Short mmCIF file of C-alpha atoms in Angstrom, two decimals:
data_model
loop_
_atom_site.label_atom_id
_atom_site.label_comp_id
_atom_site.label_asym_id
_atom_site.label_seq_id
_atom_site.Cartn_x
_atom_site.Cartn_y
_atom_site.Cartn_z
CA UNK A 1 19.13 -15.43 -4.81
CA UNK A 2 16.75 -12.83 -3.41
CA UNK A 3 15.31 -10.39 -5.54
CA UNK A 4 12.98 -7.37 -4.45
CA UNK A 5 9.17 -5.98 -5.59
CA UNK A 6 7.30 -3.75 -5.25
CA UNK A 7 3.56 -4.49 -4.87
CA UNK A 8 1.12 -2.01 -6.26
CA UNK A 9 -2.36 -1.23 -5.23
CA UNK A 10 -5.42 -0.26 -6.70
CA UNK A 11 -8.87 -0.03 -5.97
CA UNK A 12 -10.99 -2.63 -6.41
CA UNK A 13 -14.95 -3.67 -5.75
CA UNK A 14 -14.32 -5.17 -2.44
CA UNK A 15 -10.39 -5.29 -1.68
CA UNK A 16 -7.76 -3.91 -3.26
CA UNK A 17 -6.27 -4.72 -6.79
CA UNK A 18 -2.81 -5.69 -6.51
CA UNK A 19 0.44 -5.89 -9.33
CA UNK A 20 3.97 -7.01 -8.59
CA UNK A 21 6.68 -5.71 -10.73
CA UNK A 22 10.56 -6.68 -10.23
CA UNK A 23 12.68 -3.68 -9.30
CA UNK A 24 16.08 -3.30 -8.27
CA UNK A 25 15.48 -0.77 -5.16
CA UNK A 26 13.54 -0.31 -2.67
CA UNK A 27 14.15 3.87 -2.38
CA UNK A 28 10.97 5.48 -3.10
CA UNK A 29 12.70 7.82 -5.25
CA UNK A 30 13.13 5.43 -7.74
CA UNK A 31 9.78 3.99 -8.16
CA UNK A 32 8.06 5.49 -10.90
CA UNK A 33 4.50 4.76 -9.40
CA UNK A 34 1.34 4.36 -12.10
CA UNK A 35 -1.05 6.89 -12.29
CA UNK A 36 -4.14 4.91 -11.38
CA UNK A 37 -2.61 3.37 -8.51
CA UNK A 38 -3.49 4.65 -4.99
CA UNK A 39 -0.16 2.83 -3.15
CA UNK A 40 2.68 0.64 -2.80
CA UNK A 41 4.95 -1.50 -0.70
CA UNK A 42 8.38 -3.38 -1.87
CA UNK A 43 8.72 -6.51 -0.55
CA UNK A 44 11.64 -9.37 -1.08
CA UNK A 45 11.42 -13.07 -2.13
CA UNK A 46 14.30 -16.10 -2.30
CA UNK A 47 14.26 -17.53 -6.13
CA UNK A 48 16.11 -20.76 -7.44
CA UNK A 49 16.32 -21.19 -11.08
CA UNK A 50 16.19 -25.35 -11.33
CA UNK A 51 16.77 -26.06 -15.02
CA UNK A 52 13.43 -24.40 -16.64
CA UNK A 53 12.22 -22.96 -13.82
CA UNK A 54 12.08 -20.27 -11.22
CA UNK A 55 11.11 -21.51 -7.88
CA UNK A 56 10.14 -18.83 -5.38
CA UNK A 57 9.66 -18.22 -2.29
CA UNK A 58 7.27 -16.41 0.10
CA UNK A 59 6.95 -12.63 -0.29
CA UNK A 60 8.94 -11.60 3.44
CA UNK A 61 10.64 -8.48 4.48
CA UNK A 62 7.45 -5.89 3.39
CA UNK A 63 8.30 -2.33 3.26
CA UNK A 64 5.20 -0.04 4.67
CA UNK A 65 2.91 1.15 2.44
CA UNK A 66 3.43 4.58 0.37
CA UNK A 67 0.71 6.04 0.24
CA UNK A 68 -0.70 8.77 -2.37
CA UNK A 69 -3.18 10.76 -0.09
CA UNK A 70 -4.03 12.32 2.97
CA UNK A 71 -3.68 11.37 6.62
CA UNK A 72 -6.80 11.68 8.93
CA UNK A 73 -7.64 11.62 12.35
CA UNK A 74 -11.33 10.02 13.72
CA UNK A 75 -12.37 13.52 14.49
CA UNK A 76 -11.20 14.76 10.50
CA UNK A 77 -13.38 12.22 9.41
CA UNK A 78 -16.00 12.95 11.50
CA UNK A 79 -16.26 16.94 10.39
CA UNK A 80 -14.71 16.32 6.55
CA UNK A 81 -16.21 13.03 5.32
CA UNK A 82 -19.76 12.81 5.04
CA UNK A 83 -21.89 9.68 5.87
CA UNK A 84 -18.61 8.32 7.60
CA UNK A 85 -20.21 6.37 10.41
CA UNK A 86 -19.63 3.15 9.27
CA UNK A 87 -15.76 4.84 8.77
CA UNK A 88 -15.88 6.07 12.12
CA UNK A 89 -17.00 2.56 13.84
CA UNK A 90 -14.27 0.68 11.77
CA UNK A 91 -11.50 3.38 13.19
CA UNK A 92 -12.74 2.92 16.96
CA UNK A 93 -13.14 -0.50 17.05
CA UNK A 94 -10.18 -1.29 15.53
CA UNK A 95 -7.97 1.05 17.33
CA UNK A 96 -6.77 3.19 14.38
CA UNK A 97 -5.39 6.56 15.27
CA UNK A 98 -5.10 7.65 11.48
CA UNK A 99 -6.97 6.63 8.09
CA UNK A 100 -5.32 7.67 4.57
CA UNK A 101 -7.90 9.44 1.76
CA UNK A 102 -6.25 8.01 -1.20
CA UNK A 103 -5.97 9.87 -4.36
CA UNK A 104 -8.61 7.82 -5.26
CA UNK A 105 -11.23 8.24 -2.71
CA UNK A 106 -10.82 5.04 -0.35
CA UNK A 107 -9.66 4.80 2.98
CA UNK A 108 -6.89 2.51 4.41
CA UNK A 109 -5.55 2.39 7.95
CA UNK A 110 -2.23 3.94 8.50
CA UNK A 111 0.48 2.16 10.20
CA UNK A 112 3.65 3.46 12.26
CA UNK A 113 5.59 2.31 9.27
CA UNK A 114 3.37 3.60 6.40
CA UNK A 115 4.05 7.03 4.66
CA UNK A 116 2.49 9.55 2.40
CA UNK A 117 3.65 10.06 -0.41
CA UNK A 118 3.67 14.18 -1.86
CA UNK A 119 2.23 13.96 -5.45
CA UNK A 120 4.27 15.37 -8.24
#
């Protein structure tokens, strides 16, 4: 049976912390998202209970992220974010058009099929 997740992020010393929860939709909406947490992104995963256990199956069909933050732009972070050269570099040579600021304070590239989220 496949069953869907939702994988939440948080910030950690060198990548992000991550904890999957269960949930039975993927609609935003629904997702009650923890405070400390800076994103998430649902995901879906094929499980076969064989007597005792649960055998599953790689994590496929990942949402984009929702993001809690704001988009912005090389040139934003050029004039908003100070000491953002290294920032800067990472965003040229990598060919992002858009970074988020989390809620948090860290920066992650923004994909066509990421969103941000409005805080409540």
């Amino acid at each position: 049976m496949q069953k869907t997740y939702v994988e939440i992020l948080y910030p950690g010393a060198f990548v992000s912390e991550t904890e999957v929860r269960p949930v039975d939709s993927r609609d935003p909406a629904k997702f009650q998202a923890p405070e400390g947490c800076f994103g998430y992104r649902f995901f879906d995963r094929e499980e076969v209970v064989s007597g005792d256990e649960v055998l599953a199956g790689k994590p496929k069909n990942y949402s984009g992220t929702h993001y809690f933050g704001k988009a912005m732009t090389v040139d934003e972070v050029k004039a908003q974010v100070p000491n953002s050269d290294i920032l800067v570099r990472n965003m040229q040579g990598n060919g992002w058009d858009r970074v988020v600021k989390t809620r948090c304070g860290n920066f992650q590239p923004l994909t066509s099929l990421d969103t941000i989220v409005a805080e409540k």
